[in-house]
CSV table of C-alpha atoms in Angstrom, one decimal:
chain,number,residue,atom,x,y,z
A,29,GLY,CA,152.1,142.0,54.5
A,30,LYS,CA,153.2,145.5,56.9
A,31,TRP,CA,155.0,143.6,59.6
A,32,SER,CA,153.5,145.9,62.9
A,33,PRO,CA,155.5,144.7,66.1
A,34,LYS,CA,153.8,144.5,69.4
A,35,CYS,CA,156.8,143.4,71.3
A,36,LEU,CA,159.3,146.0,73.2
A,37,PRO,CA,162.6,144.8,71.5
A,38,LEU,CA,166.4,142.7,73.3
A,39,GLY,CA,166.5,145.9,75.4
A,40,GLY,CA,164.1,147.9,76.0
A,41,ASN,CA,164.0,146.7,79.3
A,42,SER,CA,165.9,149.5,80.3
A,43,VAL,CA,165.3,151.8,83.5
A,44,TRP,CA,166.0,155.4,83.2
A,45,ALA,CA,165.1,158.2,85.9
A,46,VAL,CA,165.8,161.7,86.8
A,47,ALA,CA,166.9,162.9,90.2
A,48,GLY,CA,164.1,166.5,91.3
A,49,SER,CA,161.0,167.2,90.2
A,50,PRO,CA,159.7,164.5,86.7
A,51,ILE,CA,160.4,165.9,84.1
A,52,SER,CA,157.1,165.5,81.1
A,53,GLY,CA,155.3,162.7,80.3
A,54,VAL,CA,154.0,163.7,77.0
A,55,PRO,CA,156.2,165.1,74.5
A,56,GLY,CA,156.2,168.3,72.8
A,57,GLY,CA,154.8,172.2,74.0
A,58,GLU,CA,156.7,175.4,74.5
A,59,GLU,CA,156.8,173.9,78.0
A,60,ASN,CA,158.7,171.3,78.1
A,61,GLU,CA,160.6,172.4,75.3
A,62,ASN,CA,162.3,175.2,77.9
A,63,ASN,CA,162.3,172.7,80.7
A,64,LYS,CA,164.6,171.2,78.5
A,65,ARG,CA,168.2,171.0,80.6
A,66,PRO,CA,171.3,169.2,79.4
A,67,THR,CA,171.1,165.9,81.0
A,68,ILE,CA,173.7,164.3,83.1
A,69,LEU,CA,173.8,160.9,82.5
A,70,LEU,CA,175.5,157.9,85.6
A,71,ALA,CA,174.8,154.8,83.1
A,72,THR,CA,175.2,151.1,84.2
A,73,SER,CA,175.2,147.7,82.2
A,74,ILE,CA,172.1,145.4,85.1
A,75,ASP,CA,172.7,141.7,83.0
A,76,SER,CA,176.3,139.7,82.7
A,77,THR,CA,176.6,137.3,80.6
A,78,SER,CA,178.8,133.1,81.5
A,79,MET,CA,180.3,130.7,78.7
A,80,PHE,CA,176.4,129.2,80.7
A,81,HIS,CA,174.0,131.7,80.1
A,82,GLU,CA,171.9,130.7,82.4
A,83,ILE,CA,174.0,130.9,85.0
A,84,SER,CA,175.4,134.1,85.0
A,85,PRO,CA,175.4,135.8,88.5
A,86,GLY,CA,177.0,139.2,88.0
A,87,ALA,CA,178.4,139.7,91.6
A,88,ASN,CA,181.7,141.5,90.3
A,89,THR,CA,180.4,143.0,86.5
A,90,ALA,CA,176.7,144.5,87.0
A,91,ALA,CA,174.8,143.7,90.3
A,92,SER,CA,177.8,146.4,92.0
A,93,ASN,CA,177.8,148.1,89.6
A,94,ILE,CA,173.7,148.8,89.8
A,95,LEU,CA,173.4,148.8,94.0
A,96,ALA,CA,176.0,152.0,92.8
A,97,LEU,CA,174.2,153.9,91.2
A,98,LEU,CA,171.2,152.9,93.2
A,99,LEU,CA,172.9,154.2,96.0
A,100,ALA,CA,174.0,157.2,94.4
A,101,ALA,CA,170.2,158.6,93.5
A,102,GLU,CA,169.1,157.5,97.6
A,103,LEU,CA,172.2,160.1,98.7
A,104,ILE,CA,171.6,162.5,95.6
A,105,GLY,CA,167.4,162.9,96.3
A,106,SER,CA,167.8,162.5,100.3
A,107,SER,CA,169.7,164.9,100.4
A,108,ILE,CA,168.9,167.9,97.7
A,109,GLN,CA,165.8,169.4,98.0
A,110,ASP,CA,164.3,169.3,94.8
A,111,ASP,CA,164.2,172.6,93.8
A,112,VAL,CA,167.8,172.6,94.4
A,113,LEU,CA,168.2,170.3,91.9
A,114,ASP,CA,166.0,171.8,89.2
A,115,GLY,CA,167.5,175.1,89.6
A,116,PHE,CA,171.3,174.0,88.7
A,117,TYR,CA,172.0,174.6,85.1
A,118,GLY,CA,171.9,170.3,84.6
A,119,ARG,CA,169.9,168.2,84.7
A,120,ILE,CA,170.5,164.3,87.0
A,121,ALA,CA,169.2,161.4,84.7
A,122,PHE,CA,170.4,157.4,85.5
A,123,ALA,CA,170.7,155.2,83.2
A,124,PHE,CA,170.6,151.0,83.9
A,125,PHE,CA,171.0,149.4,80.7
A,126,GLN,CA,169.8,146.2,79.7
A,127,GLY,CA,172.0,143.7,77.0
A,128,GLU,CA,175.5,146.2,77.6
A,129,SER,CA,177.0,142.0,77.7
A,130,TYR,CA,175.8,141.8,74.6
A,131,GLY,CA,176.7,144.4,72.5
A,132,PHE,CA,175.5,147.3,74.3
A,133,ILE,CA,172.9,146.9,73.0
A,134,GLY,CA,170.3,149.0,75.6
A,135,SER,CA,172.6,151.9,75.4
A,136,ARG,CA,172.8,151.8,71.9
A,137,LEU,CA,168.9,151.7,71.4
A,138,PHE,CA,168.4,154.6,74.4
A,139,LEU,CA,171.1,156.2,72.8
A,140,LYS,CA,170.4,156.4,69.4
A,141,ASP,CA,166.9,157.7,70.5
A,142,VAL,CA,167.4,161.1,72.9
A,143,VAL,CA,171.3,161.0,71.0
A,144,GLN,CA,169.9,161.4,67.3
A,145,GLY,CA,166.0,161.5,67.5
A,146,PHE,CA,163.6,159.6,67.5
A,147,ALA,CA,160.9,159.1,64.9
A,148,CYS,CA,157.4,157.7,65.7
A,149,GLU,CA,155.8,156.5,62.8
A,150,GLY,CA,151.9,157.6,63.7
A,151,GLY,CA,153.2,161.6,64.3
A,152,ASP,CA,155.7,162.7,66.7
A,153,GLU,CA,153.2,162.9,69.8
A,154,GLY,CA,152.7,159.1,70.0
A,155,VAL,CA,149.4,157.8,71.5
A,156,ALA,CA,148.4,157.1,74.6
A,157,SER,CA,150.3,154.8,76.5
A,158,VAL,CA,149.1,152.3,79.0
A,159,TYR,CA,151.3,154.1,82.4
A,160,LYS,CA,149.5,157.6,83.3
A,161,ARG,CA,151.6,159.2,86.4
A,162,ARG,CA,149.3,160.8,89.7
A,163,GLU,CA,151.4,164.0,88.6
A,164,ASP,CA,150.5,164.8,84.9
A,165,GLU,CA,147.2,165.9,83.9
A,166,THR,CA,147.3,163.7,81.0
A,167,THR,CA,148.2,160.5,79.8
A,168,THR,CA,151.7,159.3,79.3
A,169,ARG,CA,151.8,158.8,75.2
A,170,ALA,CA,153.4,156.2,73.6
A,171,CYS,CA,154.4,154.9,69.5
A,172,LEU,CA,152.5,151.8,68.6
A,173,ASN,CA,156.6,151.6,65.4
A,174,PRO,CA,158.5,151.5,65.9
A,175,LEU,CA,157.9,150.2,69.6
A,176,ARG,CA,158.0,152.3,72.7
A,177,ALA,CA,155.5,151.7,75.7
A,178,ASP,CA,157.2,155.5,76.6
A,179,LEU,CA,158.4,159.2,74.7
A,180,SER,CA,158.7,160.5,78.3
A,181,PHE,CA,162.5,160.2,76.7
A,182,GLN,CA,162.0,163.2,74.5
A,183,ASN,CA,161.5,166.3,77.3
A,184,LEU,CA,164.7,165.0,78.2
A,185,GLY,CA,167.5,167.3,77.2
A,186,GLY,CA,170.8,166.9,75.1
A,187,ILE,CA,173.7,164.3,77.5
A,188,ARG,CA,176.3,166.2,78.1
A,189,GLY,CA,178.8,164.0,79.5
A,190,MET,CA,178.7,160.3,81.0
A,191,ILE,CA,179.3,159.5,84.2
A,192,ALA,CA,179.6,155.1,84.1
A,193,ALA,CA,181.0,152.0,86.8
A,194,ASP,CA,182.3,149.1,86.1
A,195,GLN,CA,183.9,146.8,88.2
A,196,VAL,CA,183.3,148.5,91.8
A,197,GLY,CA,183.1,145.9,93.9
A,198,ASN,CA,186.4,144.0,93.9
A,199,LEU,CA,189.8,146.2,93.4
A,200,GLY,CA,191.8,143.6,94.4
A,201,GLY,CA,192.0,144.1,97.8
A,202,GLU,CA,193.1,147.7,97.1
A,203,LYS,CA,190.8,150.8,98.0
A,204,SER,CA,191.9,152.7,94.6
A,205,PHE,CA,189.3,153.2,91.6
A,206,TYR,CA,190.4,154.7,88.7
A,207,VAL,CA,189.1,157.9,86.6
A,208,GLN,CA,188.9,156.0,83.4
A,209,GLY,CA,187.9,158.6,80.1
A,210,GLY,CA,188.8,161.7,79.9
A,211,GLN,CA,192.7,162.2,79.5
A,212,ASN,CA,193.3,163.8,76.3
A,213,SER,CA,191.3,166.5,77.6
A,214,VAL,CA,193.2,167.3,80.9
A,215,ALA,CA,196.6,166.4,78.9
A,216,ASN,CA,196.1,169.4,76.6
A,217,GLY,CA,193.7,171.8,78.2
A,218,ASP,CA,191.1,171.8,76.2
A,219,GLY,CA,188.6,172.4,78.6
A,220,SER,CA,186.2,169.2,77.9
A,221,PHE,CA,183.3,168.9,79.6
A,222,GLU,CA,184.7,165.1,79.9
A,223,GLY,CA,188.3,166.2,81.4
A,224,PHE,CA,186.4,169.0,84.1
A,225,LEU,CA,184.4,165.4,85.1
A,226,ALA,CA,187.3,163.1,85.7
A,227,GLU,CA,189.7,166.8,87.4
A,228,VAL,CA,186.1,166.5,89.4
A,229,MET,CA,186.9,162.5,90.5
A,230,LEU,CA,190.0,163.8,91.3
A,231,GLU,CA,189.5,166.6,93.4
A,232,LEU,CA,187.0,164.6,95.5
A,233,SER,CA,189.8,162.7,95.8
A,234,SER,CA,192.2,165.0,96.9
A,235,GLY,CA,194.1,165.5,100.6
A,236,GLU,CA,191.7,169.3,101.0
A,237,ASN,CA,188.4,167.4,100.6
A,238,GLN,CA,189.0,163.6,102.0
A,239,ASN,CA,189.2,165.8,105.4
A,240,ASP,CA,187.4,168.7,104.7
A,241,GLY,CA,186.4,168.7,108.4
A,242,ASN,CA,182.7,167.3,107.6
A,243,ASN,CA,182.0,163.9,108.1
A,244,ASN,CA,183.5,162.7,105.2
A,245,ASP,CA,184.0,159.4,106.5
A,246,ASP,CA,185.7,157.8,103.2
A,247,GLY,CA,186.8,154.8,105.0
A,248,GLY,CA,190.5,155.7,103.3
A,249,TYR,CA,189.2,154.8,99.4
A,250,SER,CA,190.5,157.3,96.6
A,251,ALA,CA,189.9,157.1,92.8
A,252,GLN,CA,192.7,158.0,91.4
A,253,ALA,CA,193.5,158.6,87.0
A,254,SER,CA,194.2,155.4,85.7
A,255,SER,CA,197.4,155.1,83.7
A,256,VAL,CA,195.7,153.3,79.7
A,257,ALA,CA,198.1,154.8,77.5
A,258,ALA,CA,196.6,155.9,73.9
A,259,ASN,CA,196.7,153.6,71.2
A,260,ASP,CA,199.6,154.6,69.2
A,261,GLU,CA,197.3,155.0,65.9
A,262,ASP,CA,195.1,157.0,66.8
A,263,ASN,CA,195.7,158.6,69.6
A,264,ILE,CA,192.6,157.6,71.3
A,265,TYR,CA,192.7,155.8,74.9
A,266,PRO,CA,190.4,153.7,74.9
A,267,LEU,CA,187.3,153.3,77.2
A,268,PRO,CA,185.8,150.3,79.2
A,269,PRO,CA,183.1,148.1,77.8
A,270,THR,CA,180.5,150.3,79.6
A,271,PRO,CA,177.5,152.4,77.7
A,272,LEU,CA,179.5,155.1,78.1
A,273,SER,CA,181.4,153.1,74.1
A,274,SER,CA,177.8,153.7,72.9
A,275,LEU,CA,177.0,157.0,74.1
A,276,VAL,CA,180.5,157.7,72.2
A,277,GLN,CA,179.8,155.9,68.8
A,278,LEU,CA,176.5,157.2,68.5
A,279,SER,CA,177.3,160.5,68.9
A,280,GLY,CA,180.5,160.9,66.2
A,281,GLY,CA,182.7,161.5,69.4
A,282,ALA,CA,181.3,164.5,70.3
A,283,THR,CA,179.7,163.6,73.8
A,284,GLY,CA,181.7,161.7,76.0
A,285,GLY,CA,182.7,161.7,80.0
A,286,VAL,CA,184.4,159.4,82.6
A,287,VAL,CA,183.8,155.5,83.7
A,288,LEU,CA,184.7,154.8,87.1
A,289,THR,CA,186.5,151.3,87.7
A,290,GLY,CA,187.9,148.9,90.2
A,291,TYR,CA,190.7,148.1,87.6
A,292,ASN,CA,193.1,150.1,85.9
A,293,ASP,CA,194.6,149.5,82.7
A,294,ALA,CA,193.3,146.0,83.5
A,295,PHE,CA,191.0,143.9,85.1
A,296,VAL,CA,192.1,142.6,88.4
A,297,ALA,CA,193.2,139.3,89.4
A,298,LYS,CA,190.1,136.9,89.8
A,299,SER,CA,187.8,139.8,88.7
A,300,LEU,CA,185.8,136.4,87.4
A,301,TYR,CA,183.8,139.0,85.1
A,302,HIS,CA,181.2,137.2,82.6
A,303,SER,CA,181.9,134.3,84.0
A,304,HIS,CA,179.3,131.6,86.0
A,305,LEU,CA,181.8,132.1,89.6
A,306,ASP,CA,181.2,135.5,89.8
A,307,SER,CA,179.2,135.3,92.6
A,308,THR,CA,178.9,136.1,96.7
A,309,LYS,CA,178.2,131.8,96.7
A,310,HIS,CA,180.5,129.6,98.7
A,311,GLY,CA,183.4,132.6,98.3
A,312,MET,CA,184.0,132.4,94.8
A,313,GLN,CA,183.3,136.0,94.2
A,314,SER,CA,184.9,138.2,97.2
A,315,ILE,CA,182.4,141.9,97.1
A,316,ASP,CA,183.9,144.6,98.9
A,317,LYS,CA,180.6,146.7,100.8
A,318,ASP,CA,182.7,149.7,101.6
A,319,ALA,CA,183.8,149.8,98.3
A,320,ILE,CA,180.9,149.7,96.6
A,321,ALA,CA,179.8,152.4,99.2
A,322,ALA,CA,182.9,154.5,98.4
A,323,ALA,CA,182.0,154.5,95.0
A,324,ALA,CA,178.0,155.7,95.8
A,325,THR,CA,179.6,158.8,96.9
A,326,ILE,CA,182.2,159.3,94.3
A,327,LEU,CA,179.9,158.6,92.1
A,328,ALA,CA,176.7,161.7,93.7
A,329,ARG,CA,178.3,163.6,94.2
A,330,THR,CA,180.6,164.2,90.2
A,331,ALA,CA,177.7,163.8,89.5
A,332,VAL,CA,176.0,167.3,90.5
A,333,ALA,CA,179.2,168.3,90.3
A,334,GLY,CA,178.5,168.3,86.9
A,335,ALA,CA,175.1,169.4,86.8
A,336,TYR,CA,176.3,172.5,89.0
A,337,GLN,CA,178.6,173.1,86.0
A,338,ASP,CA,177.0,176.4,83.6
A,339,GLU,CA,176.7,176.9,80.5
A,340,ASN,CA,180.1,178.5,79.1
A,341,GLU,CA,182.0,176.0,81.9
A,342,GLY,CA,183.0,178.8,83.5
A,343,VAL,CA,183.2,176.8,86.8
A,344,ASP,CA,186.6,174.9,87.7
A,345,ALA,CA,187.0,171.3,89.2
A,346,ALA,CA,188.2,172.4,92.3
A,347,THR,CA,184.7,174.9,93.0
A,348,ALA,CA,182.2,172.5,91.6
A,349,ALA,CA,184.1,169.5,93.5
A,350,ALA,CA,183.9,171.8,96.9
A,351,TYR,CA,179.8,172.7,96.0
A,352,ALA,CA,179.1,168.7,96.0
A,353,LEU,CA,180.9,167.7,99.3
A,354,GLU,CA,179.0,171.3,100.4
A,355,LEU,CA,175.0,169.9,99.1
A,356,LEU,CA,176.4,166.2,99.8
A,357,PRO,CA,178.9,166.4,102.9
A,358,ASN,CA,177.4,162.8,103.9
A,359,PRO,CA,178.5,160.0,102.4
A,360,ALA,CA,176.8,156.5,102.0
A,361,THR,CA,178.1,153.9,103.4
A,362,SER,CA,177.4,150.3,103.7
A,363,SER,CA,175.8,149.3,107.0
A,364,SER,CA,173.3,151.5,106.0
A,365,GLU,CA,169.3,149.8,106.2
A,366,PRO,CA,168.8,150.6,102.0
A,367,PHE,CA,172.1,149.1,101.1
A,368,GLU,CA,172.3,146.0,103.5
A,369,THR,CA,168.0,145.3,101.8
A,370,LEU,CA,169.4,146.1,97.7
A,371,PHE,CA,172.8,144.1,98.3
A,372,THR,CA,171.5,141.3,99.9
A,373,CYS,CA,168.8,141.4,97.9
A,374,LEU,CA,170.9,141.6,94.3
A,375,PHE,CA,174.0,139.6,95.6
A,376,GLU,CA,172.1,136.4,98.0
A,377,ASP,CA,168.4,136.2,97.6
A,378,GLY,CA,167.0,137.8,94.4
A,379,ASN,CA,163.1,136.3,95.8
A,380,CYS,CA,163.7,138.9,99.0
A,381,ASP,CA,161.0,140.0,100.5
A,382,ALA,CA,162.1,143.8,98.4
A,383,PHE,CA,161.7,142.2,95.6
A,384,LEU,CA,158.7,140.7,96.0
A,385,LYS,CA,157.1,143.8,97.2
A,386,TYR,CA,158.0,146.1,94.7
A,387,ALA,CA,157.3,142.7,92.4
A,388,SER,CA,153.0,142.7,93.7
A,389,VAL,CA,152.9,146.7,93.7
A,390,GLU,CA,154.1,146.2,89.5
A,391,ARG,CA,152.0,142.8,88.6
A,392,ALA,CA,149.3,144.8,90.5
A,393,ASN,CA,149.7,148.8,88.3
A,394,ASP,CA,150.0,145.6,84.6
A,395,ALA,CA,146.9,144.3,85.3
A,396,LYS,CA,145.4,147.2,86.0
A,397,ARG,CA,146.6,148.7,82.8
A,398,THR,CA,145.7,145.8,80.5
A,399,GLY,CA,143.7,144.0,81.8
A,400,VAL,CA,145.6,140.6,81.9
A,401,ASP,CA,147.3,138.9,84.8
A,402,LEU,CA,150.6,138.7,83.8
A,403,GLY,CA,151.2,136.9,87.8
A,404,LEU,CA,155.1,137.1,89.1
A,405,GLY,CA,157.3,135.3,87.2
A,406,ASP,CA,160.1,133.3,88.1
A,407,ALA,CA,162.6,133.7,90.7
A,408,LEU,CA,165.7,135.8,89.5
A,409,GLY,CA,167.4,134.1,92.2
A,410,SER,CA,171.2,135.0,93.0
């Protein structure tokens, strides 16, 4: 008989959202087409692996990056009004991809739909989804084959560039992050968007911007250009293992971005990357909380500068960085309540009260949508 899938494939549990006003859950329509703006995508992986697959805590491999992106989203959302965000030429979006440890499954699935286009067998408008947002007058649309529970991604504009994060919780005892990607563009002065993002990150760490007279206390952390060399064969700079690799491949190199990493041209000593020892328990992994907060600040400001860039790329990196600092003068801190709550949940207790609270809400929502109480599932552990 005809194959009729009913379950999301591995990688289908990735999560994404936008800053500013939400986009419509109904694809198509003149209003949605007019509202499609270039997307600046902040992205990271949400999982890890190890020789013992059931024991993969991923403290630095994954959790540090998740926390940095969540804090960046909180910093932007709490500091900038929606009407300001909606007025940018670009739209800021956040993506947390599943299955990245297994061939970048989550990012390839999502980016293939967005970059190369998605066609639903039952028609581009799909069918009514079980999801419905309170602000939408109509039901969110879905597709049965290939199965997509929500077609809202079809109303995203093209991805202009990606800002990824990798292993930002362990800097090897130093206070330096490294900017990976955009090296060719910066060196050649070709004016590409990925080169612009790289320059913005470096500009944000310049002495002038670190001592701008505002409350910009960065704790001494800064970003510098990676010393990774280009390959001799093709003169291309290799990228760290992040969702950016998927974007570059699926776009045929037409779209790129940058990665903020906690290492230079090699992982720091005792990084415990993809190890069952990558855990804060028993002092196995050393996580720098202030480094994660500093990374969140750099990511948020770079995203704002990227969204501020105009259609003709007429804004230079220094101007864009200064504007981002004006909108986000106060950095994220490791002493804030959101940081402490999320750190506890991600690094120490996966069955924490905050996670249980949100899981209970989703349990009730799913039961209302489907008529079936799926329960809370097994505790995450840590």
